[in-house]
Coordinates of C-alpha atoms in Angstrom, one line a residue:
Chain A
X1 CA 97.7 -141.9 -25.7
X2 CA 95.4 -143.2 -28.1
X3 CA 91.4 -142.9 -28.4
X4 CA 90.7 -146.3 -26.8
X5 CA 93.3 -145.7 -23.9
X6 CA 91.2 -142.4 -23.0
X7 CA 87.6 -144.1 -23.1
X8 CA 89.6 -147.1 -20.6
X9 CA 90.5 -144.1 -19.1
X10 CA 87.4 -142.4 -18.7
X11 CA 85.4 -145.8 -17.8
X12 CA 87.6 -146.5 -14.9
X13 CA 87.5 -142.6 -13.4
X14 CA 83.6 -142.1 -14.5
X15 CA 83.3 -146.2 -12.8
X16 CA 85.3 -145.4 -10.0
X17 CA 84.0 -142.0 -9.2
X18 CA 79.7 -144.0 -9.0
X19 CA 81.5 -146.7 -6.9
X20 CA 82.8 -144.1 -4.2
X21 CA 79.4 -141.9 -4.5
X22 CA 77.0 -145.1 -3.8
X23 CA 79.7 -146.5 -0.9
X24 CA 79.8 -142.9 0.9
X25 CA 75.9 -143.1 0.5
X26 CA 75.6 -147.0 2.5
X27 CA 78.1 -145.8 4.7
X28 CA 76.2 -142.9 5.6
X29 CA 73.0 -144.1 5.6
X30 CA 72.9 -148.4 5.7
X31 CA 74.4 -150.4 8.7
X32 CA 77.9 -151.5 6.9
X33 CA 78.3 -154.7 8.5
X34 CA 74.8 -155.9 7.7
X35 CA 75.1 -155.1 4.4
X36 CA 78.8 -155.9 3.7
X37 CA 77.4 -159.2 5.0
X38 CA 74.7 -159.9 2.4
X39 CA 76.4 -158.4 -0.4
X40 CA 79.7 -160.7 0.1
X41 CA 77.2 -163.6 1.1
X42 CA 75.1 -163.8 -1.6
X43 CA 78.7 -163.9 -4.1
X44 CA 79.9 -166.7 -1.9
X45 CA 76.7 -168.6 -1.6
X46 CA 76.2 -168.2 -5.0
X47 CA 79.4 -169.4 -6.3
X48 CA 80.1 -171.8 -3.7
X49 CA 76.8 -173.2 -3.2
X50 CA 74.8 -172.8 -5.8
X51 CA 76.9 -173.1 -8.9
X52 CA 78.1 -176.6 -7.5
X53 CA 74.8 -177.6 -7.5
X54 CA 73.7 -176.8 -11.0
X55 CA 77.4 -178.7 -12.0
X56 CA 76.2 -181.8 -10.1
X57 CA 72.8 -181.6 -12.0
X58 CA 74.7 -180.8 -15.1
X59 CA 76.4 -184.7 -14.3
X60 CA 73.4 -185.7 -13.4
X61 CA 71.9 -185.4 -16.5
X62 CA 74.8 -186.3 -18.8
X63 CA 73.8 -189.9 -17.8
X64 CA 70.5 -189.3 -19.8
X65 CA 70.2 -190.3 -23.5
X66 CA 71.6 -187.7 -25.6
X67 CA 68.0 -187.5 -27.6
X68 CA 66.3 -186.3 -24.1
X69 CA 68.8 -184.8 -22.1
X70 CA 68.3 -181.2 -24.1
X71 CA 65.0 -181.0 -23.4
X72 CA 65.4 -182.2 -19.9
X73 CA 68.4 -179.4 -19.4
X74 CA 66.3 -176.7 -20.6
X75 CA 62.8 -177.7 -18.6
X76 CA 64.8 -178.1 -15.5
X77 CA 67.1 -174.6 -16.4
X78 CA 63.3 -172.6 -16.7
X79 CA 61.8 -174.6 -13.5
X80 CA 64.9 -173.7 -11.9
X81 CA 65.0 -170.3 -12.5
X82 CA 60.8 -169.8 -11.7
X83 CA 60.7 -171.7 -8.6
X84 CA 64.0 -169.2 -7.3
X85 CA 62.0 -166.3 -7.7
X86 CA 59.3 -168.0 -6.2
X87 CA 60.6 -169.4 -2.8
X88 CA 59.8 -166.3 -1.1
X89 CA 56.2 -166.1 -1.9
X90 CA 55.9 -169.9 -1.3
X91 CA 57.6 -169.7 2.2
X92 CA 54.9 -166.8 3.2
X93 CA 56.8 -164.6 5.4
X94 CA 55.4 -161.8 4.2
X95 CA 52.2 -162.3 5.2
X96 CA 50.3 -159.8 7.8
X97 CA 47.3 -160.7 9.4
X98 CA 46.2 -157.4 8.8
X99 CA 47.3 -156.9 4.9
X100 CA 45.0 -159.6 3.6
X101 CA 45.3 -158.5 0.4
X102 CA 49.6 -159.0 0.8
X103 CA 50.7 -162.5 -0.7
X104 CA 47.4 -163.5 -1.3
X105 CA 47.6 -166.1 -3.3
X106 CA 48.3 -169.8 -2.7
X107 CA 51.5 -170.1 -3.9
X108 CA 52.5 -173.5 -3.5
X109 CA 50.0 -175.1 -5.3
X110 CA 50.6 -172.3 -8.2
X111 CA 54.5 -173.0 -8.3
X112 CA 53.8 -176.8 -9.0
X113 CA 51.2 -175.9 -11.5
X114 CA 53.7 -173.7 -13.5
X115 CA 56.5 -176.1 -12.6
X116 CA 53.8 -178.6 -14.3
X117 CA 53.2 -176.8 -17.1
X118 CA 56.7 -176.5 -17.7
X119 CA 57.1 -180.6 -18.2
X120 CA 54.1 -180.8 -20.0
X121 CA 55.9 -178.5 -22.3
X122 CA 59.4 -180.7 -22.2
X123 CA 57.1 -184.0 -22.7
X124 CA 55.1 -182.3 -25.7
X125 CA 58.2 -181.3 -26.8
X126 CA 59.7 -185.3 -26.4
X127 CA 57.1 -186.7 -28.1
X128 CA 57.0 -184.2 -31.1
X129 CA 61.3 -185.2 -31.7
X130 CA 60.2 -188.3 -31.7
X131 CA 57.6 -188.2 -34.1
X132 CA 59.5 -186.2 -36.8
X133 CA 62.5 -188.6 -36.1
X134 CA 60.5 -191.6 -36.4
X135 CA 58.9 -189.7 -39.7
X136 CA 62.6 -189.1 -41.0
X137 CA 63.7 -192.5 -41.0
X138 CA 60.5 -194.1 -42.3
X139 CA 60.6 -191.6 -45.3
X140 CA 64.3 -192.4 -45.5
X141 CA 63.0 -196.1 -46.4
X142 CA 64.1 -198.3 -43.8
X143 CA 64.0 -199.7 -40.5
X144 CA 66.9 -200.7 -37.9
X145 CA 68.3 -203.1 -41.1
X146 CA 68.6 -201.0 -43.6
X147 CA 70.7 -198.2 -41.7
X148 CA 72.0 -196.1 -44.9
X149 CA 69.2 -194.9 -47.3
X150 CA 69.5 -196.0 -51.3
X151 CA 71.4 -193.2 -53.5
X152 CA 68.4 -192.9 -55.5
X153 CA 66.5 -191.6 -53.0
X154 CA 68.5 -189.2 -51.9
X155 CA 69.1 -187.6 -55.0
X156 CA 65.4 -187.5 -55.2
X157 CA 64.9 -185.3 -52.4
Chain B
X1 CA 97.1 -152.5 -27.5
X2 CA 96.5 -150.5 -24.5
X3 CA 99.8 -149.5 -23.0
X4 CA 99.7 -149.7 -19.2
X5 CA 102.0 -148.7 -16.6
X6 CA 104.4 -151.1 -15.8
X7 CA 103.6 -151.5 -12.1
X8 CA 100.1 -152.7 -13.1
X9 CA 101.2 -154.9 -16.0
X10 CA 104.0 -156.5 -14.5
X11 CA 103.6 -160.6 -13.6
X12 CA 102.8 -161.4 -10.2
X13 CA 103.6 -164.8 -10.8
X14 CA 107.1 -166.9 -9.3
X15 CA 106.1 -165.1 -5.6
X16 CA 103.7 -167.3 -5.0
X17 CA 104.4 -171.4 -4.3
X18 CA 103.5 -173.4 -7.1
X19 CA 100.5 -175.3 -6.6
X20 CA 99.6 -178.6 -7.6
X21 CA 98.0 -179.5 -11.3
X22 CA 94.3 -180.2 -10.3
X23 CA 94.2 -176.6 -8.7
X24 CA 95.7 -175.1 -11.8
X25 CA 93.8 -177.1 -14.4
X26 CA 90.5 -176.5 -12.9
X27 CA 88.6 -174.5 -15.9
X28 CA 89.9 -177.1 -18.4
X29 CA 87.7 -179.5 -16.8
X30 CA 84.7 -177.7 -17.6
X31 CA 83.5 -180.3 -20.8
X32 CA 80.1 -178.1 -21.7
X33 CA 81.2 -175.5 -24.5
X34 CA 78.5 -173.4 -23.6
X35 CA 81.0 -171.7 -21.6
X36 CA 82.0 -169.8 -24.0
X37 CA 82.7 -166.0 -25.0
X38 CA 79.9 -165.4 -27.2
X39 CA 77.5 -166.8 -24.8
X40 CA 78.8 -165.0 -22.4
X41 CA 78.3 -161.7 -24.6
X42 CA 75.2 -162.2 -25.7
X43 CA 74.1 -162.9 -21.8
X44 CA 75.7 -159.6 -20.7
X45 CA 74.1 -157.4 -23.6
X46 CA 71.0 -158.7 -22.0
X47 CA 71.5 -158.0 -18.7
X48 CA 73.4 -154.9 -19.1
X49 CA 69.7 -153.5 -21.1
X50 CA 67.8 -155.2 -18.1
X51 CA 70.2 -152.7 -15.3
X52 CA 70.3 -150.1 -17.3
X53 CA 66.5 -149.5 -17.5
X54 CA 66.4 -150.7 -13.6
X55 CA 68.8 -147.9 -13.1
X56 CA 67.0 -145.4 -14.6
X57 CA 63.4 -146.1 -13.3
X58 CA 64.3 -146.5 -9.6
X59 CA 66.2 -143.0 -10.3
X60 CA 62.7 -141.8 -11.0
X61 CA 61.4 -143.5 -8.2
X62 CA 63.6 -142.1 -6.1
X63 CA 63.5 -138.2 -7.9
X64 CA 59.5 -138.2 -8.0
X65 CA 60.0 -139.3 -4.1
X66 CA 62.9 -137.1 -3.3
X67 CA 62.6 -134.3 -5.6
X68 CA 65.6 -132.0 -5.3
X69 CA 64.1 -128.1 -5.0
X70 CA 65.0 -127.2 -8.8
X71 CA 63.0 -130.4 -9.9
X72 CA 59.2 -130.9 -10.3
X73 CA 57.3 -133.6 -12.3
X74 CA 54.5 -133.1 -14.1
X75 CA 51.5 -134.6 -12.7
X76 CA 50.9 -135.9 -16.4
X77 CA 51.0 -138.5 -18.1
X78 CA 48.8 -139.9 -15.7
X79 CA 50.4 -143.8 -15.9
X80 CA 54.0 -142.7 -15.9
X81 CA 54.7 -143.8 -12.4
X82 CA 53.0 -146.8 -13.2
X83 CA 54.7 -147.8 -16.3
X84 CA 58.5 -146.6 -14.9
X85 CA 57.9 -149.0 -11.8
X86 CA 56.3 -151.5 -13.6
X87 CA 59.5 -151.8 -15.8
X88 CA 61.6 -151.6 -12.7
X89 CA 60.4 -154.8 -11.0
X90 CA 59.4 -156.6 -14.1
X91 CA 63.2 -156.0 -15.8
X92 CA 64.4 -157.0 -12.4
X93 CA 62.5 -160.4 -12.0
X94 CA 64.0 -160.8 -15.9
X95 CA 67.5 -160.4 -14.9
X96 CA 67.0 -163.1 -12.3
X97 CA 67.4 -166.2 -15.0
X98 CA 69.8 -163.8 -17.3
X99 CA 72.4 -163.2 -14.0
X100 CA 72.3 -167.1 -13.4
X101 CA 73.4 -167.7 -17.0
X102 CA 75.6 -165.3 -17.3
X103 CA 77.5 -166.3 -14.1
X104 CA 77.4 -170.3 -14.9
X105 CA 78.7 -169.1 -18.4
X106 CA 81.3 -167.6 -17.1
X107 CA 82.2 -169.5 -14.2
X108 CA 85.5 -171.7 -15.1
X109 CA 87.3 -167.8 -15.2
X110 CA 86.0 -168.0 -11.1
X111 CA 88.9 -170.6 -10.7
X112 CA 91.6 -169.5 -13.4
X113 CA 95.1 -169.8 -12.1
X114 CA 97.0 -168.0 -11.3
X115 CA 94.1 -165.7 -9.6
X116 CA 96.0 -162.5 -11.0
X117 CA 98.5 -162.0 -14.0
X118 CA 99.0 -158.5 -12.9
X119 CA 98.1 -156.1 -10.5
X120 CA 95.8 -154.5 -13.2
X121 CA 94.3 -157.9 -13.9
X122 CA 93.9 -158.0 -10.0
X123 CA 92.3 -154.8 -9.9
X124 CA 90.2 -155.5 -13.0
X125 CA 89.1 -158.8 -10.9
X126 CA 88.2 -157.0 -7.7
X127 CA 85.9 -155.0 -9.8
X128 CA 84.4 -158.0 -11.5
X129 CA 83.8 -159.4 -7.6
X130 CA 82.2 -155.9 -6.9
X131 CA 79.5 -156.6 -10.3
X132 CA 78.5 -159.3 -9.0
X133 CA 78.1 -159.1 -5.8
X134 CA 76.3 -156.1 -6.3
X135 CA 74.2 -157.6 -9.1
X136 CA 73.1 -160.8 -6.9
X137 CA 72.9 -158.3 -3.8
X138 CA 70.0 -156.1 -5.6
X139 CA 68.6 -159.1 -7.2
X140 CA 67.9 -161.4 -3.8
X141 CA 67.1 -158.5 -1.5
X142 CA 64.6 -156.8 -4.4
X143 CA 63.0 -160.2 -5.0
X144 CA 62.8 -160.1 -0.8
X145 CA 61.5 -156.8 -0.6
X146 CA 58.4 -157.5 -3.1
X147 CA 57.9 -160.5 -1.6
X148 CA 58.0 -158.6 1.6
X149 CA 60.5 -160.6 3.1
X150 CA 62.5 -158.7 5.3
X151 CA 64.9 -161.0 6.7
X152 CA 68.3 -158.6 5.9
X153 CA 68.7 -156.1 8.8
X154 CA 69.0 -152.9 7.0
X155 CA 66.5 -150.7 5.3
X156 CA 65.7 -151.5 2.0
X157 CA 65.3 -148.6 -0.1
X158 CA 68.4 -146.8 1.2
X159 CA 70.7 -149.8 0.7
X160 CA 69.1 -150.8 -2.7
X161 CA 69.4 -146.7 -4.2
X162 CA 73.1 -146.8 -2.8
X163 CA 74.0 -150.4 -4.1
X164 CA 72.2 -149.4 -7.3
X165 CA 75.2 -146.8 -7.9
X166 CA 77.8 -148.9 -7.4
X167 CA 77.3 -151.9 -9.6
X168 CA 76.7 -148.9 -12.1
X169 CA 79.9 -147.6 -11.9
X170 CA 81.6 -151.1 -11.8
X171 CA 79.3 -152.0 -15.0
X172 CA 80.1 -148.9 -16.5
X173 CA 84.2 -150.5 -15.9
X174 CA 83.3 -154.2 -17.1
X175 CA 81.9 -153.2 -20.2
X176 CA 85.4 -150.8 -21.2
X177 CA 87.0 -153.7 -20.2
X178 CA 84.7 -156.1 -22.3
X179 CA 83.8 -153.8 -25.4
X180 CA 86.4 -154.8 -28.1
X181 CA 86.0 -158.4 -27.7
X182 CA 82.5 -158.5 -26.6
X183 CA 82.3 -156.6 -30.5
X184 CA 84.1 -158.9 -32.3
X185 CA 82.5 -162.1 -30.9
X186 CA 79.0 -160.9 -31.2
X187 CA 80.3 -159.3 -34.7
X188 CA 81.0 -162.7 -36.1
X189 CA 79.4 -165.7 -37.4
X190 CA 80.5 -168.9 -35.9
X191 CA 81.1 -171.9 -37.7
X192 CA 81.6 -174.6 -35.0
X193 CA 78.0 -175.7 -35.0
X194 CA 77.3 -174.9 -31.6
X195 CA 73.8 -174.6 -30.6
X196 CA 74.5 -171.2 -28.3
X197 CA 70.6 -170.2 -29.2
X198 CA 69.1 -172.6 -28.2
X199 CA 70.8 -172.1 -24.9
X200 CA 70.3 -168.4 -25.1
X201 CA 66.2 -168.9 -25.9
X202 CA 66.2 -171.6 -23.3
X203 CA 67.6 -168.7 -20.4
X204 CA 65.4 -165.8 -22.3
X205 CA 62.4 -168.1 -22.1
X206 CA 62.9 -168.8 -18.3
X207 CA 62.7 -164.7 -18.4
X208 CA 59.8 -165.1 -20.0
X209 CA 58.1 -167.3 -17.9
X210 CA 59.2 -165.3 -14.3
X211 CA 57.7 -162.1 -16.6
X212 CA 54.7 -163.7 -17.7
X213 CA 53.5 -164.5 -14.3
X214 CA 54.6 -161.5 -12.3
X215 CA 53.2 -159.0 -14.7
X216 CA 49.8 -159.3 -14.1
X217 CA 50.0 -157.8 -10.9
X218 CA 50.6 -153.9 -12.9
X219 CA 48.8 -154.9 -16.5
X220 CA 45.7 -156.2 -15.1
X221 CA 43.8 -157.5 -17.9
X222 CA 46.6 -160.2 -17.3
X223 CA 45.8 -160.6 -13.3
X224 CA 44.7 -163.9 -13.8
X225 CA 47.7 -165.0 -15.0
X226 CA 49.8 -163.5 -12.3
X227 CA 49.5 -166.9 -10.5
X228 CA 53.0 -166.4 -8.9
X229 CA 52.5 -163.1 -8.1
X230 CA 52.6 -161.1 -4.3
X231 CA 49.4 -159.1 -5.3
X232 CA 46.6 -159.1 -7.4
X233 CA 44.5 -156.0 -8.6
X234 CA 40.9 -156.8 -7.5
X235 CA 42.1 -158.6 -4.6
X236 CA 41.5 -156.5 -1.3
X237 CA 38.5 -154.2 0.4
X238 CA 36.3 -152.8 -2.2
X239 CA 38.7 -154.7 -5.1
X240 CA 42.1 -152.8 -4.2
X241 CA 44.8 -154.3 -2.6
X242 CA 46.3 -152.5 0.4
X243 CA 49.9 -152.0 1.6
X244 CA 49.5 -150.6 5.0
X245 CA 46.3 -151.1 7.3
X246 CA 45.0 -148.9 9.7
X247 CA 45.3 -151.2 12.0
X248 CA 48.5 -151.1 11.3
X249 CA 49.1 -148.0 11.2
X250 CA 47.3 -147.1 14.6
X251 CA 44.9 -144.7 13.4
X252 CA 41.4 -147.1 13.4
X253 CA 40.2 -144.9 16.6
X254 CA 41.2 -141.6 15.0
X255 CA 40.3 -142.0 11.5
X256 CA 36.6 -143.4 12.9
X257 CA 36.2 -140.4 15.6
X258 CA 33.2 -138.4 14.2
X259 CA 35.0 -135.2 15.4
X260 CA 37.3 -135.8 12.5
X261 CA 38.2 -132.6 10.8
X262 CA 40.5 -131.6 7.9
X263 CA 42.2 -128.2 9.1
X264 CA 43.9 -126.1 6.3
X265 CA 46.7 -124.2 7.8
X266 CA 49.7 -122.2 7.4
X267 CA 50.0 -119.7 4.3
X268 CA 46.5 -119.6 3.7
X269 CA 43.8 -116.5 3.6
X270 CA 41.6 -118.1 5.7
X271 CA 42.8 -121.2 8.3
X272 CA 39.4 -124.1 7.3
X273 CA 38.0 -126.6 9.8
X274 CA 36.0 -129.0 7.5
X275 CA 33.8 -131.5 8.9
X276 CA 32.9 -135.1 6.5
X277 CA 29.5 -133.2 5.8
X278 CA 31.1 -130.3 5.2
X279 CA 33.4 -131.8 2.7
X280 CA 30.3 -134.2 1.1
X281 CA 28.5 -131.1 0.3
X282 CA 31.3 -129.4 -2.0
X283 CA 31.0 -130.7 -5.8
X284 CA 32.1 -134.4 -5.9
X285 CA 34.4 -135.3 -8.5
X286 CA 35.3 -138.9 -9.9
X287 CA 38.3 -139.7 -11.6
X288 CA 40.1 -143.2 -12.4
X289 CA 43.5 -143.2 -11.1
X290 CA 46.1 -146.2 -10.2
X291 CA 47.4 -146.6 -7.3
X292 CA 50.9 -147.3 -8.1
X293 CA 53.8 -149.0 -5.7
X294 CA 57.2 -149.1 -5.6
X295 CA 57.0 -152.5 -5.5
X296 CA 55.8 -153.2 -9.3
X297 CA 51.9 -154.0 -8.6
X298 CA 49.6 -150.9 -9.2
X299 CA 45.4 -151.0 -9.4
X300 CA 43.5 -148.7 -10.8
X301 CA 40.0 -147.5 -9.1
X302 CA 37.5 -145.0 -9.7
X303 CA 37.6 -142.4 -7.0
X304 CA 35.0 -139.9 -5.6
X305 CA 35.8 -136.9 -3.8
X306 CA 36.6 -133.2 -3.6
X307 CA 39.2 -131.4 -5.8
X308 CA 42.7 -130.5 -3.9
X309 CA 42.6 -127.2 -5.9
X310 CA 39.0 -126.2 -4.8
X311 CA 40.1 -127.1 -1.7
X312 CA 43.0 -124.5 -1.3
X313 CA 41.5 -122.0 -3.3
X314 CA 38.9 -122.0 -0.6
X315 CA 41.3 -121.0 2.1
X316 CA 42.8 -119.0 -0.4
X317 CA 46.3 -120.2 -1.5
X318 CA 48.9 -118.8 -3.7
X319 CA 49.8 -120.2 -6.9
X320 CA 53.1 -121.1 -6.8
X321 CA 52.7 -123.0 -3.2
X322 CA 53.6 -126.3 -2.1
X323 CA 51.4 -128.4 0.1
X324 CA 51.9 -130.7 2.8
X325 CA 49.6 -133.2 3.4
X326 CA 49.7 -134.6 6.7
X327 CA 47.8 -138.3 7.8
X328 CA 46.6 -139.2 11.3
X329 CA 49.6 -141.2 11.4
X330 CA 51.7 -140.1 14.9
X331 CA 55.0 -142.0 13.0
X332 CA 56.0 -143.4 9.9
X333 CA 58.3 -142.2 7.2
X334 CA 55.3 -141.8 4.6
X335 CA 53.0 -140.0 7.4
X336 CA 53.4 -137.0 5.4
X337 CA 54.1 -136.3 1.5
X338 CA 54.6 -133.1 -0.4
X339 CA 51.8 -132.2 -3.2
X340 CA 53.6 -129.2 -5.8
X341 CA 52.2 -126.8 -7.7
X342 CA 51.6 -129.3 -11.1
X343 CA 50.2 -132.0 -9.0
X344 CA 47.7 -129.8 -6.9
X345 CA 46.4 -127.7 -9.9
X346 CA 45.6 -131.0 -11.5
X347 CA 41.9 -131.6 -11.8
X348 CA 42.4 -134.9 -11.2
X349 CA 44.0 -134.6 -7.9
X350 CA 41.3 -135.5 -5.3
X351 CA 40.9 -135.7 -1.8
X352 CA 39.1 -138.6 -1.8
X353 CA 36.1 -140.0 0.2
X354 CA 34.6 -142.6 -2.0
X355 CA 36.5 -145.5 -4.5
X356 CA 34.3 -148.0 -6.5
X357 CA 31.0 -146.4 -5.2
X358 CA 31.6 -146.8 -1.8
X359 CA 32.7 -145.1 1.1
X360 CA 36.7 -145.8 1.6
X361 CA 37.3 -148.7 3.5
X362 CA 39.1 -147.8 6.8
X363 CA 42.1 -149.4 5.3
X364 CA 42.2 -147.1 2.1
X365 CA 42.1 -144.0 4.2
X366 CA 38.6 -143.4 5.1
X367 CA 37.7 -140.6 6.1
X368 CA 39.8 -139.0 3.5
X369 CA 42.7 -139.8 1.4
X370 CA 45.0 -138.0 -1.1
X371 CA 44.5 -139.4 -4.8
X372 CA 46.7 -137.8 -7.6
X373 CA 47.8 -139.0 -11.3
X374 CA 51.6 -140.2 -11.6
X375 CA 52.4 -140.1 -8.3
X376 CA 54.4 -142.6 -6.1
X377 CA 51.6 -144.9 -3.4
X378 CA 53.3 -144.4 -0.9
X379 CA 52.7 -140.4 -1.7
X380 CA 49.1 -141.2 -1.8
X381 CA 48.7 -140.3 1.8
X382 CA 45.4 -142.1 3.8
X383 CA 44.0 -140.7 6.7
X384 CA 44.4 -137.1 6.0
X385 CA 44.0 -134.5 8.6
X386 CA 46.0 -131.3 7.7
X387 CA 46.9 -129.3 4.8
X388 CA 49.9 -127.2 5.8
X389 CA 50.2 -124.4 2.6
X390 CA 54.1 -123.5 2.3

């Protein structure tokens, strides 16, 4: 046996051993069937439903011109990602008549002002690529016509 | 080259029919190369920080909550609590975008055929299923629970502490499993010109932007910017939010009974019966204590009250007692909480009957309420009417 067979070794027992402690602990104390439920469902919805999605987006948005579609990928990614953690405070569930001060924001309007925020970011972003490529190929000399820049230039750089 | 038994390594393959070519092929279809190993590696370094520090603060949680009988916590640094929960949530909410990534990263392996080489690689994949179903199980129902949500049928706290150990010890699996190559990819310098950071800063940045409106609710020079937030400090009677009214709790006839006294029992000299006026003529103390929750949010106010120590030394306690303080509560699992020797002798532990310069609001306890530095809210008990000495 060599040193990286025993720290496999010792992964896997140590691994196993916090495995069986926490599953002795929800079948003790957590309604298994309930929980079984959520932990295999969210795996399943999660690969099965939400993965999917972000593939069909991922299409989607391979129709867009190459120049914007990073942008547009990674604005959509980070709204993505905010308005998940969000959905629960936006759907309100957890408010109690009587724990005013519990969700007490409102959180709709917030979510599409970050959500906002975040394309003012992608746009700014846009217009800036656009600017230094438009900058780029002016200082390169030429327009449309006159597609490959004089050696002299170049070597000037 | 680790040498396994043969029973594990041998191919599982030929029992099973063979199945046609667009079932087979299926992760070669994937055309983004951002599905790739260092990506991948880079995502679970993340992530694996981000578990292991929510690992380790909800331990506290639940130790400063649970304390075994060997164990006591100091009652200083007063923000400890604070900061440990703080973390917890905030690294939580973090993982959110890093878990996504990692998993879409990742995901052509999902459909890899055949499903198992081995019945080591079989095993090695059952644990993989256990990660992250564990992973997404804590992340959803803790992003419920704050958001309290409580759509899943099962107590929260027990089934998140449980859960908590087992995607430890399948983590603890996936990253022997993942070390050596993990090493070598994040050990060396690509030269295929993909742009992996910007992807990477692209996921860290939707991290950034869960963190950066969440964490105002804990660091509350920042409260304004907690737009996305379930609480806000300043927002609830007298500027402190509130987790359990008395409404709620059935106690608004009790706690506003002007025959409400505070009775110190048990090993005590002399068994007290204070009175409001009784307790508004011993010397008033003020100290500025957070309340901290579970739940990631914490407040800080400046109370007014009397000190728990002047308190028992009145009735004439030992030193090494424990105290239980008991609210007018008639159920609940945080009617009651334990106050130990460090907390108790703390000057700035406080039965309360003031915060911000006004009485307490019914909902903050009123008449009286425990206030103590690091030390769990929900151990903040409201509505106090006993001290039973132990």
């Amino acid at each position: 046996m060599n040193a990286r067979t025993l720290t496999h070794a010792a992964a896997y027992a140590g691994g196993l051993a916090l495995i069986g402690y926490g599953l002795s602990g929800i079948v003790a104390d957590v309604p298994v069937g309930r929980w079984a439920a959520w932990f295999a469902g969210a795996a399943v919805l999660h690969d099965g439903v939400l993965v999917p999605a972000v593939l069909v987006a991922g299409a989607v948005t391979g129709w867009i011109p190459v120049a914007y579609r990073r942008v547009l990928r990674g604005a959509l990614l980070v709204a993505a990602c905010v308005t998940a953690v969000a959905i629960p405070l936006v759907l309100g569930y957890g408010r109690r008549p009587d724990v005013p001060s519990q969700l007490p924001l409102p959180y709709g309007r917030n979510l599409a002002i970050v959500v906002g925020v975040i394309g003012a970011v992608a746009v700014a972003v846009l217009a800036a690529q656009m600017i230094t490529r438009r900058r780029r190929r002016d200082a390169a000399g030429g327009g449309a016509h006159r597609a490959v820049p004089p050696p002299k230039r170049e070597r000037g750089k | 080259m680790v040498r396994r038994p043969a029973l594990l390594t041998r191919p599982l393959r030929g029992r099973l029919p063979e199945p046609p070519a667009a079932l087979t092929t299926l992760p070669e279809r994937f055309t983004s190369r951002l599905h790739d190993e260092r990506v991948a590696a880079w995502l679970g370094i993340a992530l694996g920080a981000c578990f292991l520090v929510a690992f380790c603060t909800g331990l506290v949680s639940h130790l400063m909550q649970n304390p075994p009988n060997w164990m006591t916590w100091p009652s200083r640094p007063v923000n400890l609590y604070r900061v440990t929960q703080g973390l917890h949530v905030m690294t939580g909410l973090a993982a959110v975008p890093l878990l996504l990534a990692k998993l879409w990263t990742v995901y052509p392996r999902l459909l890899q055929w055949p499903p198992a080489r081995s019945a080591g690689h079989a095993v090695e994949r059952l644990l993989v299923f256990v990660l992250v179903g564990g992973s997404l199980f804590q992340l959803v129902t803790g992003v419920m629970n704050i958001d309290y949500w409580y759509a899943f049928r099962f107590f929260f706290t027990t089934a998140h502490y449980w859960t908590a150990y087992i995607i430890i010890g399948a983590l603890l699996i996936h990253v022997a499993n993942e070390w050596a190559k993990t090493r070598r990819t994040v050990m060396t310098r690509p030269a295929d010109g993909l742009r992996r950071r910007t992807f990477l800063l692209t996921v860290f940045g939707a991290s950034g932007v869960v963190v950066a409106t969440t964490v105002g609710e804990t660091v509350s020079p920042l409260a304004r910017l907690a737009v996305l937030a379930p609480r806000r400090p300043g927002i609830g009677p007298q500027g402190l939010p509130v987790n359990k009214s008395a409404a709620g709790s059935g106690v608004t006839a009790l706690a506003r009974d002007p025959g409400w006294r505070l009775t110190v029992t048990g090993r005590v000299r002399r068994e007290l019966t204070l009175s409001l006026a009784q307790l508004q003529a011993m010397p008033m103390r003020t100290a500025r204590l957070p309340i901290a929750c579970v739940e990631g949010w914490s407040a800080e106010a400046t109370w007014q009250g009397v000190r728990l120590r002047d308190v028992l030394r009145m009735a004439g306690v030992d030193d090494d007692a424990d105290v239980r303080v008991e609210s007018l509560e008639r159920y609940g699992l945080y009617r009651t909480s334990e106050v130990r020797p460090p907390h108790w002798h703390d000057p700035l532990t406080l039965l309360a009957l003031r915060v911000n310069g006004e009485p307490l609001d019914l909902d903050h306890g009123y008449p009286c309420r425990l206030i103590a530095p690091n030390r769990p809210g929900v151990m903040q008990t409201k509505w106090v009417e006993r001290l039973v000495v132990r």
